[in-house]
Coordinates of C-alpha atoms and ligand atoms in Angstrom, one line a residue:
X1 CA 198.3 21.3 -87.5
X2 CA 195.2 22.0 -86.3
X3 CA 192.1 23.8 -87.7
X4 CA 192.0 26.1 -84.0
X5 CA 195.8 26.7 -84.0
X6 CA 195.7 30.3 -83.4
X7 CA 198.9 31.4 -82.1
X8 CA 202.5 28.9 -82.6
X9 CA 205.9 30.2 -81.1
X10 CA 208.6 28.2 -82.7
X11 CA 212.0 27.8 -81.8
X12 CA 212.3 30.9 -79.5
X13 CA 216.0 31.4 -78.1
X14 CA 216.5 34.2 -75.3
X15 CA 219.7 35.0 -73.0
X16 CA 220.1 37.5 -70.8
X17 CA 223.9 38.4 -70.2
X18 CA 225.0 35.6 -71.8
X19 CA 223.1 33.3 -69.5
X20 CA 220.2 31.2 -72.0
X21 CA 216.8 31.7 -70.0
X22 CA 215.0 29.9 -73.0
X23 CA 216.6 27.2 -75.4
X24 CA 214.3 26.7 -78.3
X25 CA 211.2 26.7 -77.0
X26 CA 208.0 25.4 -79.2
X27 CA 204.3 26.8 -78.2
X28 CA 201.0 26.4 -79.4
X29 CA 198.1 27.9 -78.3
X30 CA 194.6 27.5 -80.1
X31 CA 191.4 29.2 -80.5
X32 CA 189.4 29.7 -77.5
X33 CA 191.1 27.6 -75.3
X34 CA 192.2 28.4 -71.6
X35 CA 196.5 27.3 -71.5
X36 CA 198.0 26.8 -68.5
X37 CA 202.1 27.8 -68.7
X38 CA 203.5 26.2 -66.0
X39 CA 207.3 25.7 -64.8
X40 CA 209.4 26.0 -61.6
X41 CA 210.4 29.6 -60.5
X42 CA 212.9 31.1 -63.0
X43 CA 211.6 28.3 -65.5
X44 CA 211.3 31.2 -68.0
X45 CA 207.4 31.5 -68.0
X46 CA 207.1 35.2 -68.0
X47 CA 210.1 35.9 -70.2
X48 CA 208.3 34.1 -73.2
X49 CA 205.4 36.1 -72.5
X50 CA 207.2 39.3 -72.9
X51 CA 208.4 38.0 -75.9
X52 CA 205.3 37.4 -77.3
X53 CA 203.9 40.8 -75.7
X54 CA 206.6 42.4 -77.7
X55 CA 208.4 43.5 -74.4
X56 CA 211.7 41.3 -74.9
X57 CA 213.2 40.4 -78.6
X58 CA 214.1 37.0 -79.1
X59 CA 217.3 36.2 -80.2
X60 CA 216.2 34.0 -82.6
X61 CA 213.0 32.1 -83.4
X62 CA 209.4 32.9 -84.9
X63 CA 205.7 34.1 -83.9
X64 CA 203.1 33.0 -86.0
X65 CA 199.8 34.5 -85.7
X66 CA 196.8 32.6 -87.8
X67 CA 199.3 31.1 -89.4
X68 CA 201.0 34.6 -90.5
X69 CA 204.6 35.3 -88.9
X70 CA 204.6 38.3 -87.2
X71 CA 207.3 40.3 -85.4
X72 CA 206.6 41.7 -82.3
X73 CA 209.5 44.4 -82.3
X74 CA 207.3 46.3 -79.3
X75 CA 204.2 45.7 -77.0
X76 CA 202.0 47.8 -79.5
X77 CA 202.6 45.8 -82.1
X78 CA 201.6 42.5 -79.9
X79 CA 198.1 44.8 -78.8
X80 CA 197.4 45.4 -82.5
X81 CA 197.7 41.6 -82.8
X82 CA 194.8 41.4 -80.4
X83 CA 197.2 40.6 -77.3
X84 CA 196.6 41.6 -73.9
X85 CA 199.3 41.1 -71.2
X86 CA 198.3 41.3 -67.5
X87 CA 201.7 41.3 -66.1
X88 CA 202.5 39.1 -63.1
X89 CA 204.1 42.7 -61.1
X90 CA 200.9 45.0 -62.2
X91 CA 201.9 47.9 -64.1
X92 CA 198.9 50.3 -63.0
X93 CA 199.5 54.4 -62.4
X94 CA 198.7 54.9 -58.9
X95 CA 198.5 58.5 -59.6
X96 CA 196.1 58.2 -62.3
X97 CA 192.2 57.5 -61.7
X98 CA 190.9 54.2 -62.5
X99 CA 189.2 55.2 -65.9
X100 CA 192.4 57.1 -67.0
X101 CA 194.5 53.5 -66.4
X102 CA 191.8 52.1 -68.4
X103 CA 192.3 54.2 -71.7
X104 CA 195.4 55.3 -71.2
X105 CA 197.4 55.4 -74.5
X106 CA 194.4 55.3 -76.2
X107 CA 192.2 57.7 -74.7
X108 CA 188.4 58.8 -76.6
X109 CA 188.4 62.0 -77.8
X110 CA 185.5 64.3 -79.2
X111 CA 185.9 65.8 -83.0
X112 CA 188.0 68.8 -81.5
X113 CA 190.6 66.4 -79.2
X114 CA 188.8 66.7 -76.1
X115 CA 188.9 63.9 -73.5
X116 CA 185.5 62.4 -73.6
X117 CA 185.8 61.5 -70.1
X118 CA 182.2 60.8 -69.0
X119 CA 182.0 58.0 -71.8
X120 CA 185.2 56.8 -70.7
X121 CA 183.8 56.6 -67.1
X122 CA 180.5 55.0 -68.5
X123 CA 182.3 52.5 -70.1
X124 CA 184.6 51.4 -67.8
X125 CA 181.8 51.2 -65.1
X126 CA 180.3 49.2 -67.4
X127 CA 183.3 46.6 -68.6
X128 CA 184.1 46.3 -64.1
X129 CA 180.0 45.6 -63.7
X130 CA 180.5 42.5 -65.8
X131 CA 183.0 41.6 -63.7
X132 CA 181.2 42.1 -61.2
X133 CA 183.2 45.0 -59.7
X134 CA 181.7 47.6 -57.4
X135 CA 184.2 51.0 -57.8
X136 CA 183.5 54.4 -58.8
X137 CA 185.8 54.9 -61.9
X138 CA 186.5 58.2 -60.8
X139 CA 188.6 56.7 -58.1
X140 CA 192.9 57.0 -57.8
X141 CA 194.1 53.9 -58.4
X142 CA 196.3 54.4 -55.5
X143 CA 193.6 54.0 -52.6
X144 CA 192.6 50.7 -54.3
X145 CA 193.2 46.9 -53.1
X146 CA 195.4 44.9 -54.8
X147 CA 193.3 42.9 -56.4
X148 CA 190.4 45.7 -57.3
X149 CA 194.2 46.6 -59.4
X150 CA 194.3 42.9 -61.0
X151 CA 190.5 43.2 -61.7
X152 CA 191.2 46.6 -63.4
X153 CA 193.7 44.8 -65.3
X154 CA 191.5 42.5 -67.0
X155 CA 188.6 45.0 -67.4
X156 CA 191.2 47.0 -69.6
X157 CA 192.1 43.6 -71.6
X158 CA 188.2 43.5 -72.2
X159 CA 188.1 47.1 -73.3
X160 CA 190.5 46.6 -75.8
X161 CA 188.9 43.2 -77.4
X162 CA 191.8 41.6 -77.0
X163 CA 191.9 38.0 -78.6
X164 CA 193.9 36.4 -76.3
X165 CA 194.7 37.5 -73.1
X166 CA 197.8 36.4 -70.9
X167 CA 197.2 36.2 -67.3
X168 CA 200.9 36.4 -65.8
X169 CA 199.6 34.9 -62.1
X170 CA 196.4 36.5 -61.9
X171 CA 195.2 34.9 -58.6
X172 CA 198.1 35.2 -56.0
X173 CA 196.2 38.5 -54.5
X174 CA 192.7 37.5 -55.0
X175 CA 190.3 36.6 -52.0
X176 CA 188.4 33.1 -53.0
X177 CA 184.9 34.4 -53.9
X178 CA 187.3 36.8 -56.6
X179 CA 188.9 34.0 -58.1
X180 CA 185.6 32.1 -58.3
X181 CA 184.5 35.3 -60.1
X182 CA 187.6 35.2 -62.3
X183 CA 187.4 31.8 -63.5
X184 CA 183.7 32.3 -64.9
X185 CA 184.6 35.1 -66.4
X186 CA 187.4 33.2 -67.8
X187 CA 185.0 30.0 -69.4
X188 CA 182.9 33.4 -70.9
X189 CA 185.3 34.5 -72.5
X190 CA 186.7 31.1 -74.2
X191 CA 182.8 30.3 -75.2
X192 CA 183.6 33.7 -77.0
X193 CA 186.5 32.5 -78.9
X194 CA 189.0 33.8 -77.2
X195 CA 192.6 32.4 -75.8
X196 CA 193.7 32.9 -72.6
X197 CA 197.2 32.0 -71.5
X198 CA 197.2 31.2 -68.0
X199 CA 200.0 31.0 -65.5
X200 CA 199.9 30.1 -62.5
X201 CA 201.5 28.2 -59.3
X202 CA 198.4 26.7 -57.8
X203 CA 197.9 23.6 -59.3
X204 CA 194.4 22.9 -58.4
X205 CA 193.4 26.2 -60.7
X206 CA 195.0 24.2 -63.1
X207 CA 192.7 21.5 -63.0
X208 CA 190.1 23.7 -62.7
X209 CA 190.0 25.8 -65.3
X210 CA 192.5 24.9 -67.8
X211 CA 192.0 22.8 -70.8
X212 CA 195.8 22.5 -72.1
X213 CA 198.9 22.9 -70.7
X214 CA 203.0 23.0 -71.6
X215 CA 205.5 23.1 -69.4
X216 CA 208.8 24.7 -69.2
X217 CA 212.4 23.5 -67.4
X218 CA 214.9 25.9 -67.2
X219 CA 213.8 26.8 -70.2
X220 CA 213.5 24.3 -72.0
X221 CA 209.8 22.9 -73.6
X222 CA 209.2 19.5 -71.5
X223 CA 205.9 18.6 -72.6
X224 CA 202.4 19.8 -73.9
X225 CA 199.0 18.1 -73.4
X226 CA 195.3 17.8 -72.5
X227 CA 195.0 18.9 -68.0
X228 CA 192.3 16.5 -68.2
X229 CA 194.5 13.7 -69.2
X230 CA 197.4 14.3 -66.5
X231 CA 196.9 14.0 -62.5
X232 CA 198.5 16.8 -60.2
X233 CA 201.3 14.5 -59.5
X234 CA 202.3 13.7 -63.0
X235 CA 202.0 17.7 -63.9
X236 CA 204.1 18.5 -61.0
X237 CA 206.7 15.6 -61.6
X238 CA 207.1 17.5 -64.9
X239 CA 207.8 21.0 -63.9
X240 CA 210.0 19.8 -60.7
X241 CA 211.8 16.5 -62.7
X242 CA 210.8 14.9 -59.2
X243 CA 207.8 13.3 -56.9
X244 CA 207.0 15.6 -54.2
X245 CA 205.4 14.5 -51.5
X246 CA 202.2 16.4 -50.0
X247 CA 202.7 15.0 -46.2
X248 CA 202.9 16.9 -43.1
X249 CA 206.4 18.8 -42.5
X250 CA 206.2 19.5 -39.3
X251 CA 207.7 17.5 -36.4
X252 CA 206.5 17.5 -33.1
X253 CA 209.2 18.5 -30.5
X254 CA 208.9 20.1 -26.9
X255 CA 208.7 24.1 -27.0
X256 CA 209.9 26.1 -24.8
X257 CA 208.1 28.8 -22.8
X258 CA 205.6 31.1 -23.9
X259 CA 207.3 33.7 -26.1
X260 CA 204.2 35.7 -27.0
X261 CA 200.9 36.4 -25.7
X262 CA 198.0 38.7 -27.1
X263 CA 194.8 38.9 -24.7
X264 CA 191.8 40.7 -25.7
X265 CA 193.4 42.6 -28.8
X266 CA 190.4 44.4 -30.3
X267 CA 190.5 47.0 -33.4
X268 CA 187.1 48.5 -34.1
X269 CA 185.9 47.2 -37.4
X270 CA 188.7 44.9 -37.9
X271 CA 189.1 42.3 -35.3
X272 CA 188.3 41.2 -32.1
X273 CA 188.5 39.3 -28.6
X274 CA 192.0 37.8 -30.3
X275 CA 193.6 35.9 -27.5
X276 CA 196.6 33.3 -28.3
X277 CA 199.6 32.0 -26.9
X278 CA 203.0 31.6 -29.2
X279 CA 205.4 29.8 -27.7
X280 CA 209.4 29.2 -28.3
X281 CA 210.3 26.7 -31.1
X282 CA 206.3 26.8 -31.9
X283 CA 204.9 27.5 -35.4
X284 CA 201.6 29.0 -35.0
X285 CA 199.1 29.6 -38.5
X286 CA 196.5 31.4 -39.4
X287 CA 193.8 30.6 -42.1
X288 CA 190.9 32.2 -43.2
X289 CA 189.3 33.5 -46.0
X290 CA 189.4 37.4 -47.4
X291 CA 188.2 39.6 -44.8
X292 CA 188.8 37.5 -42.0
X293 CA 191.0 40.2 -40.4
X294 CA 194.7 38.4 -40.2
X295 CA 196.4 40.5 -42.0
X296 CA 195.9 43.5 -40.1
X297 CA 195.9 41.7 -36.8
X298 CA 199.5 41.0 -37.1
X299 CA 199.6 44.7 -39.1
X300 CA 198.5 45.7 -36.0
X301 CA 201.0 43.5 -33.5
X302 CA 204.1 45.0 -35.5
X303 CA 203.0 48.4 -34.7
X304 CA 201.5 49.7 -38.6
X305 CA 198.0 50.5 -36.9
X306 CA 198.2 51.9 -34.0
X307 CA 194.2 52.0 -32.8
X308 CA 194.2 48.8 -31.1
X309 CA 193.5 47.8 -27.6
X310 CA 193.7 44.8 -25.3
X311 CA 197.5 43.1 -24.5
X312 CA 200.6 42.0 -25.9
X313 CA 202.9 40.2 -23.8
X314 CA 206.6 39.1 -25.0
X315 CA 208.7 36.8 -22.6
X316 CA 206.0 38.2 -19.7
X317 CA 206.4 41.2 -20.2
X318 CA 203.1 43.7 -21.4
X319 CA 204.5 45.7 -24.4
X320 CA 203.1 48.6 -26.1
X321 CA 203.9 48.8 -29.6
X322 CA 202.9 51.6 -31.7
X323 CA 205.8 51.6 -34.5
X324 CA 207.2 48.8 -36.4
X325 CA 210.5 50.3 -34.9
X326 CA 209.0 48.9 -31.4
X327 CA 208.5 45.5 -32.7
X328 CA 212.1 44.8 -34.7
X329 CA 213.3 46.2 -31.0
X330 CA 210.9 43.5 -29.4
X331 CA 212.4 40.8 -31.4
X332 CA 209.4 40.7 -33.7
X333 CA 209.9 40.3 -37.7
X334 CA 207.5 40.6 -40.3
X335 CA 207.7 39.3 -43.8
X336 CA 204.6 41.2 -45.6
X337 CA 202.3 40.0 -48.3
X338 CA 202.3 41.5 -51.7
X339 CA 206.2 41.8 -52.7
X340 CA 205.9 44.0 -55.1
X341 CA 204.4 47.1 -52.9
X342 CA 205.7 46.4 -49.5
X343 CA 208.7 44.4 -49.9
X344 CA 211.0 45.0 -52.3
X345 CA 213.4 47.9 -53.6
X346 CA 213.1 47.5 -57.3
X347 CA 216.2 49.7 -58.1
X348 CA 218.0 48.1 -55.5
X349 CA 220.5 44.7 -56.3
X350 CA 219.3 41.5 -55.3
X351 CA 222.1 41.3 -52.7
X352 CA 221.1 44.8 -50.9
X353 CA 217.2 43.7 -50.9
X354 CA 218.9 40.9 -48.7
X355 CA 221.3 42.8 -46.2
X356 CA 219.2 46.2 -46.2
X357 CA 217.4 45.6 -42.8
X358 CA 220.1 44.0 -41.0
X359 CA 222.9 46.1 -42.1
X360 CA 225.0 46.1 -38.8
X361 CA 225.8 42.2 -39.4
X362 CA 227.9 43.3 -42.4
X363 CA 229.7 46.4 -41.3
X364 CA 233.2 46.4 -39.4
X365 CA 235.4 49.3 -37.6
X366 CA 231.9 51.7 -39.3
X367 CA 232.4 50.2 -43.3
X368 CA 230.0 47.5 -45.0
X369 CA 232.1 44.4 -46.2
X370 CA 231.2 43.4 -49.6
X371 CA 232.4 40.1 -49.0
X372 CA 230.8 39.2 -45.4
X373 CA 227.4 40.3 -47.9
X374 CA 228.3 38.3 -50.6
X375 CA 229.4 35.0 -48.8
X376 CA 225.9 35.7 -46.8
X377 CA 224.3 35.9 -50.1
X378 CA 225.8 33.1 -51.2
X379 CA 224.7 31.2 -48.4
X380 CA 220.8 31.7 -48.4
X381 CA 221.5 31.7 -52.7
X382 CA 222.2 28.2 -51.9
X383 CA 219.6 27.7 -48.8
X384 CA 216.5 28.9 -50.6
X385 CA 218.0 27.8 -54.4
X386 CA 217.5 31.8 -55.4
X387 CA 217.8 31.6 -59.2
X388 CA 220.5 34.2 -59.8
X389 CA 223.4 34.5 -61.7
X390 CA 224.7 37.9 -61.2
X391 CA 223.6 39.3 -57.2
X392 CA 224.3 42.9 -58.2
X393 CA 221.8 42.8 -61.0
X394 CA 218.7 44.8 -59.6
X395 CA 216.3 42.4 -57.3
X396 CA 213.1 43.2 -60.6
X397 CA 215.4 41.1 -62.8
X398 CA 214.7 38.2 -61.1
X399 CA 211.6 36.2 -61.7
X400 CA 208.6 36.4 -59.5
X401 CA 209.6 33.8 -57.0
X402 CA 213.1 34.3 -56.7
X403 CA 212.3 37.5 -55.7
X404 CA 210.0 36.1 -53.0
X405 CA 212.8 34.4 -51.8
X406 CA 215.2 37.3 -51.3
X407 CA 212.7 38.8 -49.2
X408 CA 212.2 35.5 -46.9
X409 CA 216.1 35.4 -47.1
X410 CA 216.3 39.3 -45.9
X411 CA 214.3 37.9 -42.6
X412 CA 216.1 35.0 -42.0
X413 CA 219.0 37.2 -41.5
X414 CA 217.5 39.9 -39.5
X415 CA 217.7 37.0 -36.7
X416 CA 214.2 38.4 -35.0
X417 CA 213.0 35.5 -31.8
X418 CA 209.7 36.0 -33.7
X419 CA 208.3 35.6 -37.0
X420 CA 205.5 36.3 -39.0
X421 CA 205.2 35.4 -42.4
X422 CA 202.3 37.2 -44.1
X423 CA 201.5 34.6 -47.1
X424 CA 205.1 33.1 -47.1
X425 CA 204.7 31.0 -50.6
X426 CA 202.7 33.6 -52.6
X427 CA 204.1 32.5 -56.0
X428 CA 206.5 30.4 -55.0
X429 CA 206.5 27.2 -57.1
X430 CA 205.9 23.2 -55.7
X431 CA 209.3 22.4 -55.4
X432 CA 210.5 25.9 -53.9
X433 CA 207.5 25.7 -51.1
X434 CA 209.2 22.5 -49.6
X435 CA 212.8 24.5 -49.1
X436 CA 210.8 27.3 -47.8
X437 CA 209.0 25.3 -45.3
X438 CA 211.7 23.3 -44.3
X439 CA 213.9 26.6 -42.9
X440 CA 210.8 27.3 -41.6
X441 CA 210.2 24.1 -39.6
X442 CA 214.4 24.3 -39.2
X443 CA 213.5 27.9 -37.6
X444 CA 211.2 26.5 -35.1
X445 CA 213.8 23.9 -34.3
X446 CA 216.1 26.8 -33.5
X447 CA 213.8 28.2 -31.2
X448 CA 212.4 30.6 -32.9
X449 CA 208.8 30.9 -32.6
X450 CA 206.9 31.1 -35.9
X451 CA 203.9 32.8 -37.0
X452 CA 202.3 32.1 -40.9
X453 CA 199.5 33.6 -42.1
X454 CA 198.0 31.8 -45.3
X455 CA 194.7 32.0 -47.3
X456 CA 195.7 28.3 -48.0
X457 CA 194.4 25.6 -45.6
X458 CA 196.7 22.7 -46.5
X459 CA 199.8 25.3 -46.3
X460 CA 199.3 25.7 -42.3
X461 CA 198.0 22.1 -42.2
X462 CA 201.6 20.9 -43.7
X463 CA 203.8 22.9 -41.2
X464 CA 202.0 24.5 -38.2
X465 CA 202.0 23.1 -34.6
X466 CA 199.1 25.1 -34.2
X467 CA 195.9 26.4 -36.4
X468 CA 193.7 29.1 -35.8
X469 CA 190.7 29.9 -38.4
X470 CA 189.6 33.3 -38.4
X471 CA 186.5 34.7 -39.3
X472 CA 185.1 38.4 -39.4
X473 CA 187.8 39.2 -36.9
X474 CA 187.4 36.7 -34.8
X475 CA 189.3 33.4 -33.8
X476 CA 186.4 30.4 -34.6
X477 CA 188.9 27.4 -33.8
X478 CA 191.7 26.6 -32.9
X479 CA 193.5 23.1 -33.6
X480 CA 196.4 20.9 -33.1
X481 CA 198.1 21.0 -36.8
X482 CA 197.6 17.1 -37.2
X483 CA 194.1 16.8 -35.7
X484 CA 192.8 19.9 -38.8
X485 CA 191.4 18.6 -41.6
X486 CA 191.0 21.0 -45.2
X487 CA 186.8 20.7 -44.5
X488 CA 186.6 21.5 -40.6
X489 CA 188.8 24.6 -41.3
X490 CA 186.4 25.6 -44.0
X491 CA 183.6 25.4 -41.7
X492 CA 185.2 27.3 -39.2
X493 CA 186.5 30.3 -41.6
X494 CA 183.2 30.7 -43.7
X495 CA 181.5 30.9 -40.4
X496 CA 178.7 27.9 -40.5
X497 CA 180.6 26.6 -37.7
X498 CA 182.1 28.4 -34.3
X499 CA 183.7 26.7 -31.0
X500 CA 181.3 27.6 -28.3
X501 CA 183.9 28.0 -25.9
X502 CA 186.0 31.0 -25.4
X503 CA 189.2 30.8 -27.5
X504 CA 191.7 31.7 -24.9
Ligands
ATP601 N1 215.6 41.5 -67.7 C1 216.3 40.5 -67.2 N2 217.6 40.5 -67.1 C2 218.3 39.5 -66.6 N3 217.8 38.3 -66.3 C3 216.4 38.1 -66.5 C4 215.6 39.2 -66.9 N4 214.3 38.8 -67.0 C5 214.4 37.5 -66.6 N5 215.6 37.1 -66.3 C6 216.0 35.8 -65.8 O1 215.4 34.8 -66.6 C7 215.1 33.6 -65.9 C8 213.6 33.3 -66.2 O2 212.8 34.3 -65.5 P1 211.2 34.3 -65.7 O3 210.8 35.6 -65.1 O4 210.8 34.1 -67.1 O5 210.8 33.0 -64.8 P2 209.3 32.5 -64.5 O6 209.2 31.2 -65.0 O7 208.3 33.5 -64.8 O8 209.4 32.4 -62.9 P3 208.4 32.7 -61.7 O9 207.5 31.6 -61.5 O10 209.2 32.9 -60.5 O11 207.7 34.0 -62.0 C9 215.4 34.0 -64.5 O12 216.6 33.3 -64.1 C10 215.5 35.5 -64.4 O13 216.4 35.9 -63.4
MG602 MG1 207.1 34.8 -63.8

């Protein structure tokens, strides 16, 4: 054993329903270090974190802390220990202000109980200054961005002094300069002696930051070790039990005739001058870096902002749309970013989140047919691989990714001639992103026409026909998918580079 062994998970058993999500699992995680927990979608990752967060009881097996076993029978008792859990689906109040998440459950108090709420506001504006966070306290946590939500999360692990601090996928909402931000706020805290457990799908990070790692198989321990010894592939080879190959996905074929066009689509503030050209059995992407106006460009084409002017053509014909409702009518489909808030149903089962928006393929003489749903379930269960043993368990049972997939599955089978995907493979794992981009690439050979939006450069690289970069609302370039390389997109997105001619 080591001097620096701080925290040591032995033997840790858990099933849910009778199904084992972790056989015997064996973790060790030292003082000051930065541990990256890595492991396919439904690998079990976040379920031994709730069990050392005291959220899940293991069936059997032990926690030692410095050495001492310790039982974490709820998530008090793992805060007490010095544990802070940021949760990969962010468990803020929306209705509460930002200060109130921040203390809540253990809110200051003067000598007669009242709420000393300016301290409170003092300190947290202090505790989000070091992280270099520019929001007034006082603020509902409701009107903030997702990631201002993650930052708040680890402002409140700071607050509490926590010892080691688990980052459940901290990153998939962060703009780049955050996640910069993040990681040297990450090394400060491990020169300060304390752990951080880090999970996360982006490999790269890995390398970056972490100085340890284990992985989990279907829950089961494959291996621990030094990042610094291991390459990407080896890691990944690990976590998958197979090579996968980084090469383009795409294949060139003839398209068919132009599906969509957008000239001139201006939004005052947020983009501007957009013209492009989407056409039939095309995949189209675009890249860019936080702020660069994507998102609520194709917001805007599906009819959620309606203060937009310039053109949108589909099959020829100019379209107005000023409700989502017009879109799904034009043939458009979008599958949003951020699963958790504009995606899913929590209550609802897995196999509903899947048939909800396309409920007419399932009904006959007026009556939904459980078993047209389930034998469609079925189908993408075995399409996408969705990691489910029980489709009428609710769709927040399922891990991170698998839910991901249900909601790409719930598009593929709303059958719309056009589809954007807003951040497709936000925490999907290595091995999952190839399936999703090959029913991608098999929707474009359909004749669908495609549309991806990804903060990830070698994601559209891998499976567009087509790249745009945007920048402050503007398209800078525009490339064939083989001709883009990872460095002229960067140009192009962090402005030091524009085309000089007209993008049209
Ligand atoms: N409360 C629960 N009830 C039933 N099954 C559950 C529950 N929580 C997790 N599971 C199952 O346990 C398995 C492991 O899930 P877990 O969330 O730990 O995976 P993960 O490694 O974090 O994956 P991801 O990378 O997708 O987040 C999955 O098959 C999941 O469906
Ligand atoms: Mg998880």
């Amino acid at each position: 054993m080591t001097q620096n062994l701080y925290i040591t998970m032995e033997n840790v058993k858990k099933s849910f329903n009778g199904v084992p999500v972790l056989k015997n699992v064996n973790l060790q995680i030292e003082k000051g270090e930065i541990h990256a927990l890595l492991g396919e979608n439904g690998a079990g990752k976040s379920t031994l974190m709730n069990i050392l967060g005291g959220v899940h009881q293991p069936d059997s097996g032990s926690i030692y802390i410095n050495e001492k076993e310790v039982k974490m029978t709820n998530p008090r008792i793992s805060q007490e220990q010095g544990i802070s859990f940021i949760h990969q689906e962010l468990n803020m109040v929306s209705d509460l202000k930002v200060y109130e998440n921040m203390y809540l459950g253990s809110e200051l108090r003067n000598k007669v109980g009242f709420l000393k709420v300016e301290e409170m506001c003092r300190q947290t504006h202090e505790i989000l200054a070091r992280l270099g966070v520019d929001i007034d306290p006082k603020e509902y946590v409701r009107n903030l961005a997702t990631s201002y939500k993650q930052l708040i999360e680890i402002s409140k692990a700071l607050l509490h002094k926590s010892t080691v601090i688990i980052m459940d996928e901290p990153t998939t909402s962060l703009a780049e300069h955050e996640v910069n931000r993040l990681f040297e706020l990450m090394k400060n805290l491990k020169k300060s002696g304390i752990s951080i457990i880090y999970i996360s799908h982006k490999l790269k990070e890995i390398k970056e930051v972490c100085d340890r790692y284990t992985v989990l198989r279907d829950g089961e321990m494959i291996k621990s070790g030094n990042v610094e010894q291991e390459d990407l592939d080896t890691i990944t080879k690990l976590m998958v039990g197979k090579s996968i190959s980084q090469n383009r996905f795409v294949h060139e074929h003839s398209f068919g005739p132009v599906m969509l066009e957008v000239n001139n689509l201006t939004s005052l503030g947020l983009f501007k001058n957009i013209h492009f050209k989407v056409k039939k059995g095309e995949i189209v992407g675009f890249t860019g870096l936080a702020g660069d106006g994507r998102t609520e460009l194709f917001e805007s084409l599906f009819g959620y902002r309606k203060k937009y002017t310039g053109e949108i053509k589909i099959n020829d014909q100019l379209i107005k749309i000023d409700h989502p409702r017009k879109a799904v009518e034009a043939g458009i489909g979008l599958v949003p970013k951020d699963r958790k808030e504009n995606a899913i149903i929590k209550d609802l089962s897995v196999i509903h989140n899947m048939s909800l928006s396309s409920i007419g393929n399932f009904e006959k003489s007026g009556f939904i047919q459980d078993n047209i749903e389930r034998d469609k379930f079925q189908y993408y269960k075995e399409l996408l691989n969705i990691k489910v043993h029980n489709p009428s368990i609710t769709i927040d049972k399922l891990s991170g990714g698998n839910q991901q997939k249900v909601i790409i599955a719930k598009w593929l089978e709303v059958g719309a001639d056009i589809l954007i995907f807003d951040n497709p493979t936000q925490g999907i794992d290595v091995g999952a992103k190839q399936e999703i981009y090959q029913q991608i690439v098999a929707l474009a050979e359909q004749g669908k026409s495609v549309i991806i939006l990804s903060s990830e450069a070698p994601e559209v690289m891998r499976i567009c026909h087509t790249i745009n970069v945007m920048y402050q609302g503007e398209i800078t370039a525009r490339f064939k998918g083989e001709e883009a390389t990872e460095e002229e997109i960067m140009h192009y997105a962090t402005g030091s580079k524009r085309e000089a001619a007209k993008i049209g």
